[in-house]
Amino acid sequence: MGRIVSIANQKGGVGKTTTAINLSASLALGGREILVVDSDPQCNTTSGFGFEKNSSGKNIYSIFTGDATPEEVIFKTDIENLYIIPSSVDLLAVELELVNIKDRERVLARALSPLRERFEYIIIDCPPSLGLLTLNALVASDSVLIPVQCEYYALEGLGLLMNTINLVKRSFNPSLKIEGILLTMYDTRTVLSRQVAEEVKSFFREEVYETVIPRNVTLSEAPSHGKPVILYDARSRGAQSYLQLAKEILNENSAGQGA
């Protein structure tokens, strides 16, 4: 049975989409069937895999409106074993369009549930907000991966996100858990990065991944070429870090299943 993981943080610019793209690509390299779902109207994960942002074809918006089944909006990427459900700017209208729909917070859960048989991991890139799209993702998910950048105000807003996660657990998805806290944009040259990392680790303790994602120019360049960093420059520090993160997640989940 496949595992659904949302990547969420209502604070923008923390490496959420970068993580969705490169973690899913790294997991797929291990020979596992992986699906990445772009539920952000900004469509950056979609374009990061070389797909058109404003395509008039079927996409995740078609799932929310009931105009397509999940199988109709799954597309293969350039990486073996890796597939994507692309996004659309039309998602901006979803909250209004679903306002009178019964169980509107479970639309994505109903759509993705049958896909667990096909994919080992389903990675959802959430928008930088705590609205209906993020709620749908959290209700559909087994766990939440939270990227936190190593800069000022790193913990700002995380209390609100944790409150939202706890609310979802109480009201919709009692089995939802924290997959892990990922430190991103770590700069080894600065005292600030080390201080932020220590602060996050003291707050979240064992929930923080050992793998840290460095501030790396290659990670910033790859999306403009429509490629995950492992296709753009597999030897870069950014690519190697996400490969290490994938190994850490697989090891942790394997250990959990064996316990």
PDB file of C-alpha atoms in Angstrom:
ATOM      1  CA  MET A   1       0.000   0.000   0.000  1.00  0.00           C
ATOM      2  CA  GLY A   2       1.470   3.328  -1.073  1.00  0.00           C
ATOM      3  CA  ARG A   3       2.208   6.216   1.261  1.00  0.00           C
ATOM      4  CA  ILE A   4       0.916   9.768   0.714  1.00  0.00           C
ATOM      5  CA  VAL A   5       3.127  12.598   1.970  1.00  0.00           C
ATOM      6  CA  SER A   6       2.228  16.290   1.819  1.00  0.00           C
ATOM      7  CA  ILE A   7       4.992  18.883   1.686  1.00  0.00           C
ATOM      8  CA  ALA A   8       3.561  21.893   3.472  1.00  0.00           C
ATOM      9  CA  ASN A   9       4.491  25.220   4.993  1.00  0.00           C
ATOM     10  CA  GLN A  10       2.301  28.295   4.663  1.00  0.00           C
ATOM     11  CA  LYS A  11       5.452  30.434   4.667  1.00  0.00           C
ATOM     12  CA  GLY A  12       6.653  30.927   1.091  1.00  0.00           C
ATOM     13  CA  GLY A  13      10.218  30.583  -0.127  1.00  0.00           C
ATOM     14  CA  VAL A  14      11.246  27.769   2.204  1.00  0.00           C
ATOM     15  CA  GLY A  15      12.145  25.191  -0.454  1.00  0.00           C
ATOM     16  CA  LYS A  16       8.802  23.397  -0.511  1.00  0.00           C
ATOM     17  CA  THR A  17       8.530  23.019  -4.287  1.00  0.00           C
ATOM     18  CA  THR A  18      12.265  22.344  -4.620  1.00  0.00           C
ATOM     19  CA  THR A  19      11.795  19.505  -2.162  1.00  0.00           C
ATOM     20  CA  ALA A  20       8.705  18.134  -3.918  1.00  0.00           C
ATOM     21  CA  ILE A  21      10.545  18.009  -7.239  1.00  0.00           C
ATOM     22  CA  ASN A  22      13.866  16.652  -6.080  1.00  0.00           C
ATOM     23  CA  LEU A  23      12.703  14.275  -3.372  1.00  0.00           C
ATOM     24  CA  SER A  24      10.214  12.602  -5.719  1.00  0.00           C
ATOM     25  CA  ALA A  25      12.887  12.336  -8.414  1.00  0.00           C
ATOM     26  CA  SER A  26      15.385  10.869  -5.944  1.00  0.00           C
ATOM     27  CA  LEU A  27      12.869   8.307  -4.674  1.00  0.00           C
ATOM     28  CA  ALA A  28      12.091   7.269  -8.253  1.00  0.00           C
ATOM     29  CA  LEU A  29      15.764   6.573  -8.930  1.00  0.00           C
ATOM     30  CA  GLY A  30      15.518   3.721  -6.459  1.00  0.00           C
ATOM     31  CA  GLY A  31      13.212   1.880  -8.848  1.00  0.00           C
ATOM     32  CA  ARG A  32      10.024   2.753  -6.996  1.00  0.00           C
ATOM     33  CA  GLU A  33       6.864   3.996  -8.699  1.00  0.00           C
ATOM     34  CA  ILE A  34       6.430   7.602  -7.541  1.00  0.00           C
ATOM     35  CA  LEU A  35       3.675  10.138  -8.205  1.00  0.00           C
ATOM     36  CA  VAL A  36       4.113  13.837  -7.510  1.00  0.00           C
ATOM     37  CA  VAL A  37       0.931  15.910  -7.252  1.00  0.00           C
ATOM     38  CA  ASP A  38       1.116  19.663  -7.842  1.00  0.00           C
ATOM     39  CA  SER A  39      -1.718  21.227  -5.853  1.00  0.00           C
ATOM     40  CA  ASP A  40      -0.280  24.754  -5.938  1.00  0.00           C
ATOM     41  CA  PRO A  41      -1.909  27.234  -8.374  1.00  0.00           C
ATOM     42  CA  GLN A  42       1.548  28.726  -8.979  1.00  0.00           C
ATOM     43  CA  CYS A  43       2.328  25.485 -10.884  1.00  0.00           C
ATOM     44  CA  ASN A  44       6.044  25.591 -10.085  1.00  0.00           C
ATOM     45  CA  THR A  45       6.374  21.840  -9.599  1.00  0.00           C
ATOM     46  CA  THR A  46       4.621  21.384 -12.936  1.00  0.00           C
ATOM     47  CA  SER A  47       7.032  23.676 -14.783  1.00  0.00           C
ATOM     48  CA  GLY A  48       9.954  22.228 -12.802  1.00  0.00           C
ATOM     49  CA  PHE A  49       9.368  18.951 -14.636  1.00  0.00           C
ATOM     50  CA  GLY A  50       9.131  20.667 -18.014  1.00  0.00           C
ATOM     51  CA  PHE A  51       5.339  20.796 -18.320  1.00  0.00           C
ATOM     52  CA  GLU A  52       3.471  23.902 -19.419  1.00  0.00           C
ATOM     53  CA  LYS A  53       2.062  25.966 -16.550  1.00  0.00           C
ATOM     54  CA  ASN A  54      -1.083  27.108 -18.304  1.00  0.00           C
ATOM     55  CA  SER A  55      -1.907  24.053 -20.357  1.00  0.00           C
ATOM     56  CA  SER A  56      -5.559  23.767 -21.350  1.00  0.00           C
ATOM     57  CA  GLY A  57      -5.367  19.991 -20.985  1.00  0.00           C
ATOM     58  CA  LYS A  58      -6.552  17.937 -18.034  1.00  0.00           C
ATOM     59  CA  ASN A  59      -4.819  18.524 -14.696  1.00  0.00           C
ATOM     60  CA  ILE A  60      -5.526  18.476 -10.964  1.00  0.00           C
ATOM     61  CA  TYR A  61      -8.197  21.145 -11.412  1.00  0.00           C
ATOM     62  CA  SER A  62     -10.117  18.612 -13.514  1.00  0.00           C
ATOM     63  CA  ILE A  63     -10.148  16.284 -10.494  1.00  0.00           C
ATOM     64  CA  PHE A  64     -11.599  18.934  -8.204  1.00  0.00           C
ATOM     65  CA  THR A  65     -14.317  19.800 -10.725  1.00  0.00           C
ATOM     66  CA  GLY A  66     -15.109  16.169 -11.475  1.00  0.00           C
ATOM     67  CA  ASP A  67     -14.236  16.528 -15.156  1.00  0.00           C
ATOM     68  CA  ALA A  68     -11.553  13.824 -15.101  1.00  0.00           C
ATOM     69  CA  THR A  69     -10.526  10.722 -13.202  1.00  0.00           C
ATOM     70  CA  PRO A  70      -7.058  10.637 -11.597  1.00  0.00           C
ATOM     71  CA  GLU A  71      -5.845   8.169 -14.244  1.00  0.00           C
ATOM     72  CA  GLU A  72      -6.675  10.700 -16.957  1.00  0.00           C
ATOM     73  CA  VAL A  73      -4.443  13.401 -15.475  1.00  0.00           C
ATOM     74  CA  ILE A  74      -1.331  11.339 -14.693  1.00  0.00           C
ATOM     75  CA  PHE A  75       1.606  12.053 -16.996  1.00  0.00           C
ATOM     76  CA  LYS A  76       5.036  10.461 -17.227  1.00  0.00           C
ATOM     77  CA  THR A  77       8.066  12.632 -16.546  1.00  0.00           C
ATOM     78  CA  ASP A  78      11.537  12.261 -18.092  1.00  0.00           C
ATOM     79  CA  ILE A  79      12.597  10.179 -15.090  1.00  0.00           C
ATOM     80  CA  GLU A  80      11.889   6.464 -15.084  1.00  0.00           C
ATOM     81  CA  ASN A  81       9.186   5.459 -12.579  1.00  0.00           C
ATOM     82  CA  LEU A  82       8.198   9.075 -11.887  1.00  0.00           C
ATOM     83  CA  TYR A  83       4.779  10.485 -12.816  1.00  0.00           C
ATOM     84  CA  ILE A  84       3.033  13.789 -12.196  1.00  0.00           C
ATOM     85  CA  ILE A  85      -0.461  15.189 -11.835  1.00  0.00           C
ATOM     86  CA  PRO A  86       0.159  18.755 -13.073  1.00  0.00           C
ATOM     87  CA  SER A  87      -1.431  21.888 -11.682  1.00  0.00           C
ATOM     88  CA  SER A  88      -3.326  24.807 -13.219  1.00  0.00           C
ATOM     89  CA  VAL A  89      -3.829  28.466 -12.366  1.00  0.00           C
ATOM     90  CA  ASP A  90      -7.540  27.620 -12.424  1.00  0.00           C
ATOM     91  CA  LEU A  91      -7.018  26.129  -8.952  1.00  0.00           C
ATOM     92  CA  LEU A  92      -7.323  29.680  -7.657  1.00  0.00           C
ATOM     93  CA  ALA A  93     -11.081  29.326  -8.108  1.00  0.00           C
ATOM     94  CA  VAL A  94     -11.430  25.987  -6.317  1.00  0.00           C
ATOM     95  CA  GLU A  95     -12.351  27.358  -2.908  1.00  0.00           C
ATOM     96  CA  LEU A  96     -15.302  29.248  -4.384  1.00  0.00           C
ATOM     97  CA  GLU A  97     -16.405  26.410  -6.631  1.00  0.00           C
ATOM     98  CA  LEU A  98     -16.409  23.823  -3.838  1.00  0.00           C
ATOM     99  CA  VAL A  99     -18.069  25.975  -1.211  1.00  0.00           C
ATOM    100  CA  ASN A 100     -21.397  24.112  -1.484  1.00  0.00           C
ATOM    101  CA  ILE A 101     -19.957  20.666  -2.152  1.00  0.00           C
ATOM    102  CA  LYS A 102     -20.464  18.048   0.558  1.00  0.00           C
ATOM    103  CA  ASP A 103     -17.204  16.717   2.063  1.00  0.00           C
ATOM    104  CA  ARG A 104     -15.259  19.249   0.007  1.00  0.00           C
ATOM    105  CA  GLU A 105     -12.172  18.635   2.159  1.00  0.00           C
ATOM    106  CA  ARG A 106     -12.068  14.983   0.994  1.00  0.00           C
ATOM    107  CA  VAL A 107     -12.087  15.465  -2.791  1.00  0.00           C
ATOM    108  CA  LEU A 108      -8.348  14.796  -3.134  1.00  0.00           C
ATOM    109  CA  ALA A 109      -8.426  11.910  -0.652  1.00  0.00           C
ATOM    110  CA  ARG A 110     -11.109  10.133  -2.683  1.00  0.00           C
ATOM    111  CA  ALA A 111      -9.167  10.709  -5.896  1.00  0.00           C
ATOM    112  CA  LEU A 112      -5.778   9.532  -4.623  1.00  0.00           C
ATOM    113  CA  SER A 113      -6.854   6.583  -2.506  1.00  0.00           C
ATOM    114  CA  PRO A 114      -7.130   4.098  -5.442  1.00  0.00           C
ATOM    115  CA  LEU A 115      -3.650   5.150  -6.614  1.00  0.00           C
ATOM    116  CA  ARG A 116      -2.012   3.743  -3.476  1.00  0.00           C
ATOM    117  CA  GLU A 117      -2.026   0.333  -5.149  1.00  0.00           C
ATOM    118  CA  ARG A 118       0.075   1.627  -8.034  1.00  0.00           C
ATOM    119  CA  PHE A 119       2.516   4.063  -6.406  1.00  0.00           C
ATOM    120  CA  GLU A 120       4.811   3.460  -3.444  1.00  0.00           C
ATOM    121  CA  TYR A 121       4.954   7.174  -2.650  1.00  0.00           C
ATOM    122  CA  ILE A 122       2.592   9.975  -3.600  1.00  0.00           C
ATOM    123  CA  ILE A 123       4.171  13.373  -2.889  1.00  0.00           C
ATOM    124  CA  ILE A 124       1.832  16.387  -2.736  1.00  0.00           C
ATOM    125  CA  ASP A 125       3.231  19.897  -3.177  1.00  0.00           C
ATOM    126  CA  CYS A 126       0.888  22.184  -1.221  1.00  0.00           C
ATOM    127  CA  PRO A 127       0.354  25.907  -1.823  1.00  0.00           C
ATOM    128  CA  PRO A 128       1.892  28.395   0.641  1.00  0.00           C
ATOM    129  CA  SER A 129      -1.379  28.841   2.529  1.00  0.00           C
ATOM    130  CA  LEU A 130      -3.658  26.936   4.881  1.00  0.00           C
ATOM    131  CA  GLY A 131      -6.782  27.075   2.712  1.00  0.00           C
ATOM    132  CA  LEU A 132      -8.959  24.392   1.187  1.00  0.00           C
ATOM    133  CA  LEU A 133      -6.260  23.041  -1.149  1.00  0.00           C
ATOM    134  CA  THR A 134      -3.841  22.414   1.718  1.00  0.00           C
ATOM    135  CA  LEU A 135      -6.673  20.998   3.819  1.00  0.00           C
ATOM    136  CA  ASN A 136      -7.499  18.544   1.016  1.00  0.00           C
ATOM    137  CA  ALA A 137      -3.846  17.485   0.874  1.00  0.00           C
ATOM    138  CA  LEU A 138      -3.597  16.963   4.641  1.00  0.00           C
ATOM    139  CA  VAL A 139      -6.822  14.980   4.767  1.00  0.00           C
ATOM    140  CA  ALA A 140      -5.526  12.753   1.952  1.00  0.00           C
ATOM    141  CA  SER A 141      -2.086  12.220   3.499  1.00  0.00           C
ATOM    142  CA  ASP A 142      -0.467   9.789   5.883  1.00  0.00           C
ATOM    143  CA  SER A 143       2.101  12.377   6.922  1.00  0.00           C
ATOM    144  CA  VAL A 144       3.454  15.893   6.452  1.00  0.00           C
ATOM    145  CA  LEU A 145       7.003  16.876   5.560  1.00  0.00           C
ATOM    146  CA  ILE A 146       7.751  20.455   6.643  1.00  0.00           C
ATOM    147  CA  PRO A 147      10.662  22.363   5.037  1.00  0.00           C
ATOM    148  CA  VAL A 148      12.151  25.074   7.260  1.00  0.00           C
ATOM    149  CA  GLN A 149      14.699  27.500   5.853  1.00  0.00           C
ATOM    150  CA  CYS A 150      17.787  28.343   7.876  1.00  0.00           C
ATOM    151  CA  GLU A 151      17.127  32.078   8.013  1.00  0.00           C
ATOM    152  CA  TYR A 152      15.550  34.647  10.323  1.00  0.00           C
ATOM    153  CA  TYR A 153      11.987  33.892  11.403  1.00  0.00           C
ATOM    154  CA  ALA A 154      12.457  30.224  10.530  1.00  0.00           C
ATOM    155  CA  LEU A 155       9.917  29.155  13.125  1.00  0.00           C
ATOM    156  CA  GLU A 156       7.513  31.960  12.288  1.00  0.00           C
ATOM    157  CA  GLY A 157       4.110  30.564  11.481  1.00  0.00           C
ATOM    158  CA  LEU A 158       4.991  26.974  12.309  1.00  0.00           C
ATOM    159  CA  GLY A 159       2.761  27.170  15.362  1.00  0.00           C
ATOM    160  CA  LEU A 160      -0.174  27.953  13.079  1.00  0.00           C
ATOM    161  CA  LEU A 161       0.735  25.049  10.803  1.00  0.00           C
ATOM    162  CA  MET A 162       0.955  22.686  13.783  1.00  0.00           C
ATOM    163  CA  ASN A 163      -2.441  23.902  14.982  1.00  0.00           C
ATOM    164  CA  THR A 164      -3.862  23.192  11.524  1.00  0.00           C
ATOM    165  CA  ILE A 165      -2.341  19.712  11.501  1.00  0.00           C
ATOM    166  CA  ASN A 166      -3.809  18.994  14.946  1.00  0.00           C
ATOM    167  CA  LEU A 167      -7.197  20.273  13.801  1.00  0.00           C
ATOM    168  CA  VAL A 168      -7.087  17.987  10.767  1.00  0.00           C
ATOM    169  CA  LYS A 169      -6.168  15.073  13.052  1.00  0.00           C
ATOM    170  CA  ARG A 170      -9.088  15.770  15.372  1.00  0.00           C
ATOM    171  CA  SER A 171     -11.690  16.424  12.710  1.00  0.00           C
ATOM    172  CA  PHE A 172     -10.772  14.553   9.523  1.00  0.00           C
ATOM    173  CA  ASN A 173      -7.632  12.402   9.608  1.00  0.00           C
ATOM    174  CA  PRO A 174      -6.672  11.004  13.039  1.00  0.00           C
ATOM    175  CA  SER A 175      -3.731   9.010  11.665  1.00  0.00           C
ATOM    176  CA  LEU A 176      -1.953  12.064  10.184  1.00  0.00           C
ATOM    177  CA  LYS A 177       1.573  12.467  11.535  1.00  0.00           C
ATOM    178  CA  ILE A 178       4.699  14.531  11.012  1.00  0.00           C
ATOM    179  CA  GLU A 179       6.920  12.807   8.453  1.00  0.00           C
ATOM    180  CA  GLY A 180       9.819  15.054   9.354  1.00  0.00           C
ATOM    181  CA  ILE A 181      11.209  18.580   9.544  1.00  0.00           C
ATOM    182  CA  LEU A 182      13.679  19.397   6.766  1.00  0.00           C
ATOM    183  CA  LEU A 183      16.260  22.161   7.182  1.00  0.00           C
ATOM    184  CA  THR A 184      16.758  23.941   3.852  1.00  0.00           C
ATOM    185  CA  MET A 185      18.994  26.700   2.443  1.00  0.00           C
ATOM    186  CA  TYR A 186      21.688  25.870   4.975  1.00  0.00           C
ATOM    187  CA  ASP A 187      24.812  27.993   4.527  1.00  0.00           C
ATOM    188  CA  THR A 188      27.852  26.472   6.221  1.00  0.00           C
ATOM    189  CA  ARG A 189      29.635  29.838   6.104  1.00  0.00           C
ATOM    190  CA  THR A 190      27.209  31.616   8.424  1.00  0.00           C
ATOM    191  CA  VAL A 191      26.690  31.466  12.162  1.00  0.00           C
ATOM    192  CA  LEU A 192      23.009  32.213  11.529  1.00  0.00           C
ATOM    193  CA  SER A 193      22.394  28.921   9.713  1.00  0.00           C
ATOM    194  CA  ARG A 194      23.971  26.983  12.575  1.00  0.00           C
ATOM    195  CA  GLN A 195      21.939  28.901  15.146  1.00  0.00           C
ATOM    196  CA  VAL A 196      18.667  28.352  13.299  1.00  0.00           C
ATOM    197  CA  ALA A 197      19.441  24.651  12.878  1.00  0.00           C
ATOM    198  CA  GLU A 198      20.099  24.337  16.609  1.00  0.00           C
ATOM    199  CA  GLU A 199      16.875  26.197  17.419  1.00  0.00           C
ATOM    200  CA  VAL A 200      14.772  23.990  15.162  1.00  0.00           C
ATOM    201  CA  LYS A 201      16.385  20.821  16.522  1.00  0.00           C
ATOM    202  CA  SER A 202      15.830  21.923  20.117  1.00  0.00           C
ATOM    203  CA  PHE A 203      12.154  22.524  19.352  1.00  0.00           C
ATOM    204  CA  PHE A 204      11.341  19.488  17.176  1.00  0.00           C
ATOM    205  CA  ARG A 205      14.098  17.121  18.398  1.00  0.00           C
ATOM    206  CA  GLU A 206      13.938  13.689  16.743  1.00  0.00           C
ATOM    207  CA  GLU A 207      11.501  14.878  14.084  1.00  0.00           C
ATOM    208  CA  VAL A 208      14.287  16.820  12.321  1.00  0.00           C
ATOM    209  CA  TYR A 209      16.018  14.966   9.492  1.00  0.00           C
ATOM    210  CA  GLU A 210      19.746  14.410   9.736  1.00  0.00           C
ATOM    211  CA  THR A 211      20.012  15.398   6.074  1.00  0.00           C
ATOM    212  CA  VAL A 212      20.268  19.156   5.572  1.00  0.00           C
ATOM    213  CA  ILE A 213      19.682  20.820   2.205  1.00  0.00           C
ATOM    214  CA  PRO A 214      22.419  23.388   1.474  1.00  0.00           C
ATOM    215  CA  ARG A 215      22.037  26.743  -0.171  1.00  0.00           C
ATOM    216  CA  ASN A 216      23.119  25.691  -3.655  1.00  0.00           C
ATOM    217  CA  VAL A 217      23.001  27.607  -6.945  1.00  0.00           C
ATOM    218  CA  THR A 218      22.379  24.434  -8.932  1.00  0.00           C
ATOM    219  CA  LEU A 219      19.114  23.857  -7.064  1.00  0.00           C
ATOM    220  CA  SER A 220      18.029  27.337  -8.138  1.00  0.00           C
ATOM    221  CA  GLU A 221      19.076  26.877 -11.769  1.00  0.00           C
ATOM    222  CA  ALA A 222      17.522  23.463 -12.453  1.00  0.00           C
ATOM    223  CA  PRO A 223      13.832  24.562 -12.531  1.00  0.00           C
ATOM    224  CA  SER A 224      14.512  27.077 -15.313  1.00  0.00           C
ATOM    225  CA  HIS A 225      15.587  24.102 -17.439  1.00  0.00           C
ATOM    226  CA  GLY A 226      12.478  22.099 -16.534  1.00  0.00           C
ATOM    227  CA  LYS A 227      14.528  19.426 -14.791  1.00  0.00           C
ATOM    228  CA  PRO A 228      15.069  18.024 -11.311  1.00  0.00           C
ATOM    229  CA  VAL A 229      18.580  18.765 -10.113  1.00  0.00           C
ATOM    230  CA  ILE A 230      19.653  15.132 -10.531  1.00  0.00           C
ATOM    231  CA  LEU A 231      19.114  15.488 -14.282  1.00  0.00           C
ATOM    232  CA  TYR A 232      20.641  18.959 -14.402  1.00  0.00           C
ATOM    233  CA  ASP A 233      23.784  18.234 -12.366  1.00  0.00           C
ATOM    234  CA  ALA A 234      23.779  14.954 -10.467  1.00  0.00           C
ATOM    235  CA  ARG A 235      27.168  15.686  -8.860  1.00  0.00           C
ATOM    236  CA  SER A 236      26.082  18.952  -7.265  1.00  0.00           C
ATOM    237  CA  ARG A 237      25.736  19.267  -3.505  1.00  0.00           C
ATOM    238  CA  GLY A 238      22.021  19.916  -3.917  1.00  0.00           C
ATOM    239  CA  ALA A 239      21.448  16.719  -5.887  1.00  0.00           C
ATOM    240  CA  GLN A 240      23.473  14.628  -3.471  1.00  0.00           C
ATOM    241  CA  SER A 241      21.586  16.077  -0.500  1.00  0.00           C
ATOM    242  CA  TYR A 242      18.193  15.099  -1.901  1.00  0.00           C
ATOM    243  CA  LEU A 243      19.459  11.625  -2.743  1.00  0.00           C
ATOM    244  CA  GLN A 244      20.589  11.333   0.878  1.00  0.00           C
ATOM    245  CA  LEU A 245      17.206  12.581   2.102  1.00  0.00           C
ATOM    246  CA  ALA A 246      15.432   9.944   0.013  1.00  0.00           C
ATOM    247  CA  LYS A 247      17.621   7.235   1.556  1.00  0.00           C
ATOM    248  CA  GLU A 248      16.915   8.553   5.056  1.00  0.00           C
ATOM    249  CA  ILE A 249      13.150   8.550   4.482  1.00  0.00           C
ATOM    250  CA  LEU A 250      13.181   5.054   2.976  1.00  0.00           C
ATOM    251  CA  ASN A 251      15.290   3.737   5.862  1.00  0.00           C
ATOM    252  CA  GLU A 252      13.046   5.326   8.496  1.00  0.00           C
ATOM    253  CA  ASN A 253       9.855   4.013   6.932  1.00  0.00           C
ATOM    254  CA  SER A 254      11.348   0.541   6.469  1.00  0.00           C
ATOM    255  CA  ALA A 255      12.353   0.506  10.129  1.00  0.00           C
ATOM    256  CA  GLY A 256       8.874   1.664  11.124  1.00  0.00           C
ATOM    257  CA  GLN A 257       7.204  -1.080   9.123  1.00  0.00           C
ATOM    258  CA  GLY A 258       9.465  -3.676  10.649  1.00  0.00           C
ATOM    259  CA  ALA A 259       8.784  -2.530  14.187  1.00  0.00           C
TER     260      ALA A 259
END
